[in-house]
Coordinates of C-alpha atoms in Angstrom, one line a residue:
Chain A
M224 CA -4.5 19.3 -14.6
G225 CA -7.0 16.9 -13.2
K226 CA -6.3 13.9 -11.0
T227 CA -6.8 10.2 -11.0
I228 CA -8.6 8.4 -8.1
S229 CA -5.2 7.4 -6.7
E230 CA -3.8 11.0 -6.9
K231 CA -6.9 12.3 -5.1
I232 CA -6.9 9.8 -2.3
L233 CA -3.2 10.1 -1.7
S234 CA -3.4 13.9 -1.8
A235 CA -6.3 13.9 0.7
H236 CA -4.3 11.6 3.1
S237 CA -0.9 13.3 2.8
G238 CA -1.8 16.9 2.7
V239 CA 0.2 17.6 -0.4
D240 CA -0.7 17.9 -4.1
A241 CA 0.2 14.3 -4.8
R242 CA 1.0 13.4 -8.5
A243 CA 2.1 10.2 -10.1
G244 CA 5.7 9.5 -9.5
Q245 CA 5.9 11.5 -6.3
I246 CA 6.7 10.0 -2.9
V247 CA 4.3 11.0 -0.1
V248 CA 3.8 10.0 3.6
A249 CA 0.1 9.4 4.1
Q250 CA -2.3 8.8 7.0
L251 CA -4.0 5.5 6.9
D252 CA -7.7 4.8 7.6
F253 CA -7.2 1.1 8.2
M254 CA -4.6 -1.7 8.2
M255 CA -4.9 -5.5 8.3
G256 CA -2.8 -8.6 8.6
Q257 CA -3.5 -12.3 8.3
D258 CA -1.9 -15.3 9.9
G259 CA 0.8 -15.8 7.3
T260 CA 2.0 -12.2 7.7
S261 CA 1.0 -10.9 11.2
P262 CA 3.5 -12.9 13.3
L263 CA 6.4 -11.3 11.4
A264 CA 4.7 -7.9 11.7
I265 CA 4.4 -8.4 15.5
E266 CA 8.1 -9.3 15.6
A267 CA 9.0 -6.2 13.5
F268 CA 6.7 -4.0 15.7
R269 CA 8.7 -5.0 18.8
E270 CA 12.0 -4.5 16.9
M271 CA 11.0 -1.0 16.2
G272 CA 10.7 -0.3 19.9
A273 CA 7.0 0.2 19.6
S274 CA 4.7 -0.7 22.5
R275 CA 1.2 0.5 21.5
V276 CA -0.5 0.6 18.1
S277 CA -1.2 4.2 17.2
D278 CA -5.0 3.6 16.9
P279 CA -6.4 0.2 17.8
A280 CA -9.7 1.0 16.0
K281 CA -7.8 1.1 12.7
V282 CA -6.1 -2.3 13.0
A283 CA -7.5 -5.8 12.4
M284 CA -5.9 -9.2 12.3
V285 CA -7.5 -12.3 10.7
I286 CA -6.7 -16.0 11.0
D287 CA -7.7 -17.3 7.6
H288 CA -4.8 -19.0 5.9
S289 CA -4.4 -22.0 8.2
A290 CA -7.8 -22.0 10.0
P291 CA -8.2 -24.1 12.1
S292 CA -4.5 -24.8 12.7
P293 CA -3.2 -28.0 11.1
L294 CA 0.1 -28.0 12.9
E295 CA 1.7 -27.3 16.2
G296 CA 4.0 -24.6 14.8
V297 CA 1.1 -22.8 13.2
S298 CA -0.8 -23.0 16.6
R299 CA 2.1 -21.2 18.2
L300 CA 1.9 -18.4 15.7
H301 CA -1.8 -18.1 16.1
A302 CA -1.4 -17.9 19.9
L303 CA 1.1 -15.0 19.3
M304 CA -1.5 -13.2 17.3
R305 CA -4.3 -13.7 19.9
E306 CA -2.1 -12.4 22.6
F307 CA -1.1 -9.3 20.6
A308 CA -4.7 -8.6 19.7
R309 CA -5.8 -8.8 23.4
E310 CA -2.8 -6.7 24.6
Q311 CA -3.4 -4.0 21.9
G312 CA -7.2 -4.0 21.9
I313 CA -7.4 -4.3 18.1
T314 CA -10.1 -6.1 16.1
F315 CA -9.4 -9.8 15.8
Y316 CA -11.2 -12.4 13.6
D317 CA -10.3 -15.9 14.8
I318 CA -10.8 -19.1 12.8
G319 CA -14.1 -19.6 11.0
Q320 CA -14.9 -15.9 10.6
G321 CA -13.6 -16.0 7.0
V322 CA -11.0 -14.7 4.5
C323 CA -9.7 -11.3 5.4
H324 CA -10.7 -9.9 2.0
C325 CA -14.3 -10.9 2.4
L326 CA -14.4 -9.8 6.1
I327 CA -12.8 -6.3 6.0
P328 CA -15.4 -4.7 3.7
E329 CA -18.3 -6.9 5.0
R330 CA -17.8 -5.8 8.7
G331 CA -17.8 -2.0 8.2
H332 CA -14.1 -1.2 8.4
L333 CA -14.0 0.7 5.1
S334 CA -15.6 3.8 3.5
P335 CA -15.3 5.0 -0.1
G336 CA -12.2 7.2 -0.6
D337 CA -10.3 5.5 2.3
L338 CA -6.6 4.6 2.2
M339 CA -5.7 1.3 3.7
V340 CA -3.0 -1.3 3.5
G341 CA -3.1 -5.0 4.2
A342 CA -0.3 -7.5 4.7
D343 CA -1.6 -9.7 1.9
S344 CA -1.2 -9.1 -1.8
H345 CA -4.9 -9.4 -2.6
T346 CA -5.7 -6.3 -0.5
C347 CA -6.3 -4.6 -3.8
T348 CA -9.8 -6.3 -3.7
Y349 CA -11.4 -3.3 -2.0
G350 CA -10.6 -1.0 -4.9
A351 CA -14.0 -2.3 -6.1
V352 CA -15.7 -0.1 -3.4
N353 CA -13.5 3.0 -4.2
V354 CA -10.9 2.3 -1.5
F355 CA -7.2 2.8 -2.3
A356 CA -6.1 -0.5 -0.9
T357 CA -2.8 -2.1 -1.5
G358 CA -0.8 -5.1 -0.3
V359 CA 2.4 -4.6 1.8
G360 CA 4.7 -6.8 3.7
S361 CA 4.8 -7.5 7.4
T362 CA 7.4 -4.8 8.3
D363 CA 5.4 -2.1 6.5
L364 CA 2.3 -3.3 8.4
A365 CA 4.4 -3.0 11.6
A366 CA 5.4 0.6 10.6
A367 CA 1.8 1.4 9.9
M368 CA 0.6 0.1 13.3
M369 CA 3.3 2.0 15.0
T370 CA 2.9 5.4 13.3
G371 CA -0.5 5.3 11.6
K372 CA 1.2 6.3 8.4
L373 CA 3.2 4.8 5.5
W374 CA 5.2 6.2 2.6
F375 CA 3.8 5.6 -0.9
K376 CA 5.0 6.2 -4.4
V377 CA 1.9 7.7 -6.1
P378 CA 1.2 5.3 -9.0
Q379 CA 0.5 6.1 -12.6
T380 CA -2.9 4.8 -13.7
I381 CA -4.0 2.5 -16.5
R382 CA -7.6 3.1 -17.4
I383 CA -9.6 0.1 -18.6
I384 CA -12.9 0.8 -20.2
L385 CA -15.1 -2.3 -20.5
D386 CA -18.0 -1.6 -23.0
G387 CA -21.0 -3.8 -23.4
A388 CA -22.4 -6.6 -21.3
L389 CA -20.9 -10.0 -20.5
P390 CA -22.8 -12.8 -22.3
E391 CA -24.8 -15.3 -20.3
G392 CA -22.7 -18.0 -18.6
V393 CA -19.6 -15.6 -18.5
C394 CA -18.7 -14.4 -15.0
S395 CA -16.5 -11.5 -13.8
K396 CA -13.8 -14.1 -13.1
D397 CA -13.7 -14.9 -16.8
L398 CA -13.2 -11.2 -17.5
A399 CA -10.5 -11.0 -14.9
L400 CA -8.6 -13.9 -16.5
W401 CA -9.2 -12.5 -20.0
L402 CA -7.7 -9.2 -18.9
A403 CA -4.7 -11.0 -17.3
G404 CA -4.1 -12.7 -20.6
K405 CA -4.3 -9.3 -22.5
L406 CA -2.1 -7.3 -20.0
T407 CA 0.1 -10.2 -18.9
A408 CA 1.5 -10.9 -15.4
D409 CA 3.5 -7.7 -15.2
G410 CA 1.6 -5.4 -17.5
A411 CA 0.5 -3.1 -14.7
T412 CA 3.5 -3.4 -12.3
Y413 CA 3.8 -0.3 -10.1
M414 CA 0.6 1.1 -11.5
A415 CA -3.0 1.5 -10.4
I416 CA -5.8 0.3 -12.7
E417 CA -9.2 2.2 -12.9
Y418 CA -11.9 0.0 -14.3
E419 CA -15.0 1.6 -15.7
G420 CA -17.7 1.1 -18.4
E421 CA -21.0 -0.5 -18.9
A422 CA -19.8 -4.0 -18.0
I423 CA -18.8 -2.7 -14.5
D424 CA -22.0 -0.8 -14.1
E425 CA -24.0 -4.0 -14.8
M426 CA -22.0 -6.1 -12.3
S427 CA -23.0 -6.7 -8.7
V428 CA -20.6 -5.4 -6.1
E429 CA -19.6 -9.0 -5.3
A430 CA -18.6 -9.6 -9.0
R431 CA -16.6 -6.3 -8.9
F432 CA -14.6 -7.6 -5.9
T433 CA -13.5 -10.5 -8.1
L434 CA -12.2 -8.2 -10.8
S435 CA -10.3 -5.9 -8.4
N436 CA -9.0 -8.9 -6.5
M437 CA -7.1 -10.0 -9.6
A438 CA -5.5 -6.6 -10.4
V439 CA -2.4 -7.7 -8.6
E440 CA -2.1 -10.7 -10.9
M441 CA -1.1 -8.1 -13.5
G442 CA 1.3 -6.5 -11.1
A443 CA -1.0 -3.6 -10.2
K444 CA -0.8 -1.7 -6.9
A445 CA -4.6 -1.0 -6.8
G446 CA -7.6 -2.1 -8.8
L447 CA -9.9 0.9 -8.4
M448 CA -13.5 1.6 -9.4
E449 CA -15.7 4.7 -8.9
A450 CA -18.5 4.2 -6.3
D451 CA -21.8 4.3 -8.2
A452 CA -25.2 4.1 -6.5
K453 CA -24.9 0.3 -6.3
A454 CA -21.6 0.5 -4.5
L455 CA -22.7 3.2 -2.1
Q456 CA -25.8 1.2 -1.3
W457 CA -23.6 -1.9 -0.6
M458 CA -21.3 0.2 1.6
R459 CA -24.2 1.7 3.5
E460 CA -25.6 -1.8 4.2
H461 CA -22.1 -2.9 5.4
G462 CA -21.5 -0.2 7.9
A463 CA -19.4 2.5 6.0
R464 CA -18.7 5.6 8.1
T465 CA -19.1 8.0 5.2
L466 CA -20.3 7.8 1.7
E467 CA -18.3 10.3 -0.2
R468 CA -17.1 8.9 -3.5
V469 CA -13.8 9.8 -5.2
E470 CA -13.9 10.0 -9.0
S471 CA -11.1 10.7 -11.5
D472 CA -11.3 14.1 -13.3
P473 CA -12.1 14.2 -17.0
D474 CA -8.7 15.7 -17.7
A475 CA -6.8 13.4 -15.4
S476 CA -3.6 12.0 -16.9
F477 CA -3.6 8.2 -17.6
V478 CA -0.5 6.4 -18.7
E479 CA -2.7 4.4 -21.0
T480 CA -6.4 4.0 -21.8
L481 CA -7.5 0.5 -22.9
E482 CA -11.0 0.0 -24.3
Y483 CA -12.5 -3.4 -24.8
R484 CA -15.8 -4.7 -25.9
V485 CA -16.7 -7.5 -23.6
H486 CA -19.6 -9.2 -25.5
E487 CA -17.1 -11.6 -27.1
V488 CA -15.5 -12.8 -23.8
E489 CA -15.9 -16.5 -23.3
P490 CA -15.6 -18.6 -20.2
M491 CA -11.8 -18.5 -19.7
V492 CA -9.4 -20.9 -18.0
A493 CA -5.8 -20.1 -16.8
K494 CA -3.6 -23.1 -17.4
P495 CA -0.7 -24.2 -15.2
H496 CA 1.6 -22.6 -14.0
T497 CA 0.8 -18.9 -14.5
V498 CA -2.3 -16.8 -14.2
D499 CA -1.8 -15.1 -17.6
N500 CA -1.6 -18.4 -19.4
V501 CA -5.2 -18.3 -20.4
A502 CA -7.4 -19.9 -23.1
P503 CA -11.1 -20.1 -23.8
V504 CA -12.7 -23.1 -22.1
G505 CA -13.5 -24.7 -25.4
E506 CA -9.8 -25.2 -26.2
L507 CA -9.3 -27.2 -23.0
E508 CA -12.5 -29.3 -22.8
G509 CA -11.8 -32.9 -22.0
I510 CA -8.8 -32.4 -19.7
R511 CA -9.3 -34.7 -16.7
I512 CA -10.0 -33.1 -13.4
D513 CA -9.3 -34.8 -10.0
Q514 CA -10.3 -32.0 -7.7
G515 CA -12.5 -28.9 -7.8
V516 CA -12.3 -25.9 -5.5
I517 CA -15.0 -23.3 -5.0
G518 CA -14.2 -20.4 -2.6
T519 CA -11.2 -18.1 -1.8
C520 CA -11.1 -14.3 -1.7
T521 CA -11.6 -14.3 -5.4
N522 CA -14.8 -16.3 -5.7
G523 CA -16.1 -17.4 -2.3
R524 CA -19.0 -15.0 -1.8
V525 CA -22.7 -15.8 -1.8
E526 CA -23.2 -15.0 -5.5
D527 CA -20.3 -17.3 -6.4
L528 CA -21.7 -20.2 -4.4
E529 CA -25.1 -19.5 -5.9
I530 CA -23.8 -19.7 -9.5
A531 CA -22.2 -23.1 -8.7
A532 CA -25.3 -24.4 -6.9
G533 CA -27.4 -23.4 -9.9
I534 CA -25.4 -25.9 -12.0
L535 CA -24.9 -28.6 -9.3
R536 CA -28.5 -28.6 -8.0
G537 CA -30.0 -32.0 -8.5
R538 CA -26.8 -33.3 -10.1
R539 CA -23.8 -35.2 -8.7
V540 CA -20.1 -34.5 -8.6
N541 CA -18.4 -37.1 -10.7
P542 CA -17.4 -40.1 -8.6
D543 CA -13.8 -39.7 -9.7
V544 CA -13.6 -36.1 -8.5
R545 CA -13.5 -34.4 -5.1
L546 CA -15.2 -31.0 -4.7
V547 CA -14.0 -28.7 -1.9
V548 CA -16.2 -25.7 -1.0
A549 CA -14.9 -23.0 1.3
P550 CA -17.3 -20.1 1.9
A551 CA -15.4 -16.8 2.1
S552 CA -16.9 -15.9 5.5
Q553 CA -19.2 -17.0 8.3
R554 CA -21.9 -14.6 7.0
V555 CA -21.6 -16.2 3.5
L556 CA -22.0 -19.6 5.1
L557 CA -25.0 -18.6 7.1
E558 CA -26.7 -16.9 4.1
G559 CA -25.8 -19.9 1.9
M560 CA -27.4 -22.1 4.5
D561 CA -30.6 -20.0 4.9
R562 CA -31.1 -20.0 1.1
G563 CA -30.4 -23.7 0.6
I564 CA -27.3 -23.0 -1.5
I565 CA -25.0 -25.0 0.9
R566 CA -27.5 -27.9 1.0
D567 CA -27.5 -28.0 -2.8
L568 CA -23.7 -28.1 -3.0
V569 CA -23.3 -30.7 -0.2
E570 CA -26.1 -32.9 -1.6
A571 CA -24.3 -32.8 -5.0
G572 CA -21.2 -34.2 -3.2
A573 CA -19.2 -31.2 -2.1
A574 CA -16.9 -31.4 1.0
L575 CA -17.6 -28.2 3.0
V576 CA -14.6 -26.8 4.9
T577 CA -14.2 -23.9 7.4
P578 CA -14.8 -20.4 6.0
G579 CA -11.3 -19.0 5.2
C580 CA -8.7 -19.5 2.5
G581 CA -9.5 -23.2 2.1
P582 CA -7.0 -25.2 0.1
C583 CA -5.8 -22.1 -2.0
V584 CA -2.4 -21.7 -0.3
G585 CA -1.4 -25.3 0.2
T586 CA -1.4 -25.4 4.0
H587 CA -4.3 -27.8 4.4
N588 CA -7.9 -28.6 3.4
G589 CA -7.1 -30.4 0.1
V590 CA -3.5 -30.7 -1.0
P591 CA -3.6 -32.4 -4.4
G592 CA -1.6 -35.6 -5.2
D593 CA 1.2 -36.1 -7.6
G594 CA 0.1 -35.6 -11.2
E595 CA -3.4 -34.5 -10.3
N596 CA -5.3 -31.8 -12.0
V597 CA -7.2 -29.2 -9.9
I598 CA -9.7 -26.7 -11.3
S599 CA -10.2 -23.8 -8.8
T600 CA -11.9 -20.5 -8.5
A601 CA -8.7 -19.1 -6.8
N602 CA -6.5 -16.4 -8.2
R603 CA -3.1 -18.2 -8.4
N604 CA -2.0 -21.4 -10.1
F605 CA 1.8 -21.3 -9.5
K606 CA 3.5 -24.6 -9.4
G607 CA 3.3 -25.8 -5.8
R608 CA 0.7 -23.2 -4.8
M609 CA -1.6 -25.8 -3.3
G610 CA 1.1 -27.6 -1.5
N611 CA 2.3 -30.0 -4.2
P612 CA 4.7 -29.0 -7.0
N613 CA 3.7 -32.1 -8.9
A614 CA 0.1 -31.0 -9.3
F615 CA -1.5 -28.9 -12.0
I616 CA -3.8 -26.0 -11.2
Y617 CA -6.4 -24.6 -13.6
L618 CA -8.2 -21.4 -12.7
A619 CA -11.8 -20.7 -13.7
S620 CA -15.1 -19.2 -12.7
P621 CA -17.5 -20.9 -10.2
A622 CA -19.7 -21.9 -13.2
T623 CA -16.8 -23.6 -15.1
V624 CA -15.6 -25.4 -11.9
A625 CA -19.2 -26.6 -11.2
A626 CA -19.7 -27.9 -14.7
S627 CA -16.2 -29.5 -14.8
V628 CA -16.6 -31.4 -11.5
I629 CA -19.9 -33.0 -12.8
E630 CA -18.2 -34.1 -16.1
G631 CA -14.9 -35.0 -14.5
S632 CA -13.1 -33.0 -17.1
I633 CA -12.9 -29.3 -18.1
T634 CA -16.3 -28.3 -19.4
D635 CA -17.9 -25.2 -20.9
P636 CA -20.5 -24.1 -18.3
R637 CA -22.8 -22.8 -21.1
R638 CA -23.8 -26.5 -21.7
Y639 CA -25.5 -26.3 -18.3
L640 CA -27.5 -23.0 -18.8
S641 CA -31.1 -23.5 -18.1
P642 CA -33.2 -23.3 -21.4
Chain B
M143 CA 28.7 -0.8 0.0
I144 CA 30.5 -3.0 -2.5
L145 CA 29.5 -6.6 -2.9
R146 CA 31.3 -9.3 -4.7
G147 CA 30.2 -12.8 -5.5
K148 CA 29.1 -15.4 -8.1
T149 CA 25.8 -15.4 -9.9
R150 CA 23.0 -17.9 -9.6
V151 CA 20.7 -17.4 -12.7
F152 CA 16.9 -17.8 -12.8
G153 CA 14.4 -16.9 -15.5
D154 CA 11.4 -14.5 -15.7
H155 CA 8.4 -14.3 -13.3
V156 CA 10.0 -16.1 -10.4
N157 CA 7.1 -15.9 -7.9
T158 CA 7.1 -15.9 -4.1
D159 CA 5.7 -19.4 -4.0
Y160 CA 8.8 -20.6 -5.8
I161 CA 11.1 -18.5 -3.5
I162 CA 9.5 -20.1 -0.4
S163 CA 6.6 -22.4 -0.6
G164 CA 3.4 -22.1 1.5
R165 CA 4.2 -25.6 2.7
Y166 CA 6.9 -24.1 5.0
K167 CA 6.2 -20.5 5.4
F168 CA 3.3 -20.5 7.8
K169 CA 4.9 -22.9 10.3
T170 CA 7.7 -21.0 11.8
L171 CA 9.5 -17.7 12.4
D172 CA 12.8 -19.5 12.2
M173 CA 14.2 -18.0 9.0
R174 CA 17.2 -20.4 9.0
E175 CA 14.8 -23.3 8.7
L176 CA 13.0 -21.5 5.8
A177 CA 16.3 -20.7 4.1
R178 CA 16.9 -24.4 3.7
H179 CA 13.9 -24.6 1.3
V180 CA 14.6 -21.4 -0.8
M181 CA 13.8 -21.9 -4.5
E182 CA 13.2 -25.6 -3.8
D183 CA 10.4 -26.1 -6.4
L184 CA 12.6 -24.7 -9.1
R185 CA 16.0 -26.1 -8.1
P186 CA 15.7 -28.7 -5.4
D187 CA 19.3 -28.5 -4.1
F188 CA 19.6 -24.7 -4.4
A189 CA 20.0 -24.0 -0.7
E190 CA 23.0 -26.4 -0.5
E191 CA 24.7 -25.0 -3.7
I192 CA 24.8 -21.4 -2.4
E193 CA 28.1 -20.0 -1.3
T194 CA 27.7 -17.0 1.1
G195 CA 27.8 -13.8 -0.9
D196 CA 26.3 -15.2 -4.1
F197 CA 23.9 -13.1 -6.1
I198 CA 20.5 -14.2 -7.5
V199 CA 20.2 -12.9 -11.0
A200 CA 16.8 -13.1 -12.8
G201 CA 14.7 -11.7 -15.6
I202 CA 11.5 -9.7 -15.4
N203 CA 8.9 -9.5 -12.6
F204 CA 11.0 -11.2 -9.9
G205 CA 9.1 -11.8 -6.7
C206 CA 5.6 -11.6 -8.1
G207 CA 2.8 -13.1 -6.1
S208 CA 2.2 -12.9 -2.4
S209 CA 3.3 -10.2 0.1
R210 CA 5.1 -12.7 2.3
E211 CA 8.2 -11.3 3.8
Q212 CA 9.4 -14.8 4.3
A213 CA 10.5 -14.6 0.6
P214 CA 13.2 -11.9 1.0
L215 CA 14.1 -13.3 4.4
A216 CA 14.6 -16.9 3.1
I217 CA 16.9 -15.5 0.4
K218 CA 18.9 -13.3 2.9
Y219 CA 19.3 -16.1 5.4
A220 CA 20.4 -18.5 2.7
G221 CA 23.5 -16.3 2.2
I222 CA 22.5 -14.4 -0.9
S223 CA 24.0 -10.9 -0.8
A224 CA 21.7 -9.2 -3.3
V225 CA 19.1 -9.9 -6.0
L226 CA 19.6 -8.5 -9.5
A227 CA 16.7 -8.5 -11.9
S228 CA 15.5 -6.8 -15.0
S229 CA 12.3 -5.8 -13.1
F230 CA 10.7 -6.6 -9.7
A231 CA 7.2 -7.0 -8.5
R232 CA 6.5 -4.0 -6.3
I233 CA 5.6 -5.6 -2.9
F234 CA 8.6 -7.9 -3.0
Y235 CA 10.9 -5.0 -3.9
R236 CA 9.6 -3.0 -1.0
N237 CA 9.9 -6.0 1.3
C238 CA 13.5 -6.5 0.4
I239 CA 14.5 -3.0 1.3
N240 CA 12.5 -3.2 4.5
K241 CA 14.4 -6.3 5.4
G242 CA 17.8 -5.0 4.4
L243 CA 18.3 -7.2 1.3
P244 CA 19.8 -5.1 -1.5
V245 CA 17.8 -5.3 -4.8
V246 CA 19.3 -4.1 -8.0
E247 CA 17.2 -3.3 -11.0
C248 CA 19.3 -3.6 -14.2
D249 CA 19.4 -5.2 -17.6
T250 CA 20.4 -8.7 -16.6
W251 CA 20.3 -10.1 -20.1
G252 CA 23.7 -11.6 -20.8
I253 CA 24.8 -12.4 -17.3
A254 CA 25.6 -16.1 -17.1
E255 CA 25.5 -18.7 -14.3
G256 CA 28.7 -18.5 -12.2
D257 CA 29.8 -15.1 -13.5
E258 CA 31.8 -13.1 -10.9
L259 CA 30.2 -9.7 -10.2
E260 CA 31.2 -6.6 -8.3
V261 CA 28.1 -4.5 -7.3
D262 CA 28.6 -1.0 -6.0
L263 CA 25.3 -0.2 -4.3
G264 CA 26.1 3.4 -3.7
K265 CA 27.1 4.2 -7.2
G266 CA 24.6 1.8 -8.8
S267 CA 27.2 0.2 -10.9
I268 CA 27.7 -3.5 -11.7
T269 CA 30.9 -4.9 -13.1
N270 CA 30.9 -8.4 -14.6
L271 CA 34.5 -9.4 -13.9
T272 CA 34.1 -12.7 -15.8
Q273 CA 32.9 -11.0 -19.0
G274 CA 34.6 -7.7 -18.6
T275 CA 31.4 -5.7 -19.0
N276 CA 29.7 -2.9 -17.0
L277 CA 26.0 -2.3 -16.2
K278 CA 24.1 0.6 -14.6
A279 CA 21.4 0.1 -12.0
A280 CA 18.1 2.0 -11.8
P281 CA 18.4 4.5 -8.8
L282 CA 16.5 3.9 -5.6
P283 CA 14.2 6.6 -4.3
S284 CA 15.9 8.4 -1.4
V285 CA 13.6 7.1 1.2
M286 CA 14.5 3.6 0.2
S287 CA 18.2 4.3 0.2
A288 CA 17.9 5.7 3.7
I289 CA 16.0 2.6 4.9
L290 CA 18.5 0.2 3.3
A291 CA 21.4 2.1 4.7
E292 CA 20.2 1.5 8.2
G293 CA 19.7 -2.2 7.5
G294 CA 16.0 -2.2 7.1
L295 CA 12.7 -0.5 8.2
A296 CA 12.7 -1.8 11.8
A297 CA 16.1 -0.2 12.5
Y298 CA 15.1 2.9 10.6
L299 CA 12.0 3.5 12.7
K300 CA 13.7 2.6 15.9
N301 CA 16.2 5.4 15.1
H302 CA 13.9 8.0 13.7
G303 CA 10.5 7.2 15.2
S304 CA 8.7 8.1 11.9
F305 CA 9.3 8.5 8.2
E306 CA 11.4 11.5 7.1
L307 CA 11.2 12.5 3.4

């Protein structure tokens, strides 16, 4: 019987005929940690009695969650990471380089068909370029650094076929939220998702990253796509070692195949305090907004900033609203500057912060006040997520955030489409 | 191993931000400090209410959200002996085993706050001493039992040097 993408990648990296449900030990092509998880990984690495990472070329650490450091305690942990990176000769991205999930594919660390783990739950982002990538904790990262391997339960796969084209003004983020609403927060727990169909074919690679990024919001272990010509071209331009794609077989066994026609998807908003608590934007119009956030590993790439700038250009952020913009990487910031996108956003009234996670995880850069409403392009809106349990977080596309910060209330971005 | 204690009951979809907020987790590797804030956004005085050996009992998708290992560690250092839930998010589940915190997947519907439980991890059986009922746990894959038996992944790898299936 045929195999899914997950079964093929895990077979190729374990040397056994890996099938869903089986447990395998597999060789990793890459591994990564960020500043919220790496310090504990370094501690666990030492506890394991390890002294050298098995292959420094396969390891990266990124300071993105609290960058630059807002506190003395954080600075101490950052120093621990810098020292470990120097000692081990691994790749190290210090403050201002960007969010790990933008950097890792952007800087040539991945090729289609790779197996990688990251000590961050949104590591599933790279499924968009045909990489089996999954989030692990710090101790698993330590084990991976020490041995170059990790054990995996081969996941079952849900196949999601997305027919048709997204209407104008509807972004891949809207589709990701819409799917979270359909499948719910644990609808894909322990499973991989394979996304395919015309809607995926039509999307840019950047837009695909947004969709794969949010696979974990449905509990999934990986959010995979096949590598078409567009993905291969993107990988070539971003330094992939090889360009061999992995596709699922026609007779592969899927636990479920879900087929949706996407032409009816509207701009969607996730209401507080769960990601699957979604509604079409029209049902929420008029809800007051105190702060907008554009950025994060979900929607902080050039295309996202461009969508927002397209709406904000020549307009002003409402005087009662703050808009925080965090480009997802230094390259995104530079390209955004070269193309005038950053100027458009700043002239409209945006506060630009360091490339990185921005205010998404509540460590700095825009912690909301009591009773305040935030509309954000991030991927999580849990109570307290942005550092204040008395604030309310709405999740939406860059277009919806841009339109909402102009109006000062949740707004359908299709009102701002150019005629 | 047989554990005995009282239950502390939570609902469905308890995420890692609720278990330990990002406000605290990035600042320190001192897990005793983090343990003082466990579940704070859901139950502000929870850390003080815990008696050593208590169980956390929850519904579906416990531990969803981030990959932060501070979540199982904050629970463990707060004195909780095991977490019982109807289902777990996968990264959290794996992290618990790696950190030596027992996780028990079973039908938790019907377990009430303050019930006295006896959990036999080896047999996968749960006795509710207060209600006089018995429950069966979903079995752990053997690699996970081996890691848990050695107190976590760091000790396991220190002893074995690599994974043994």
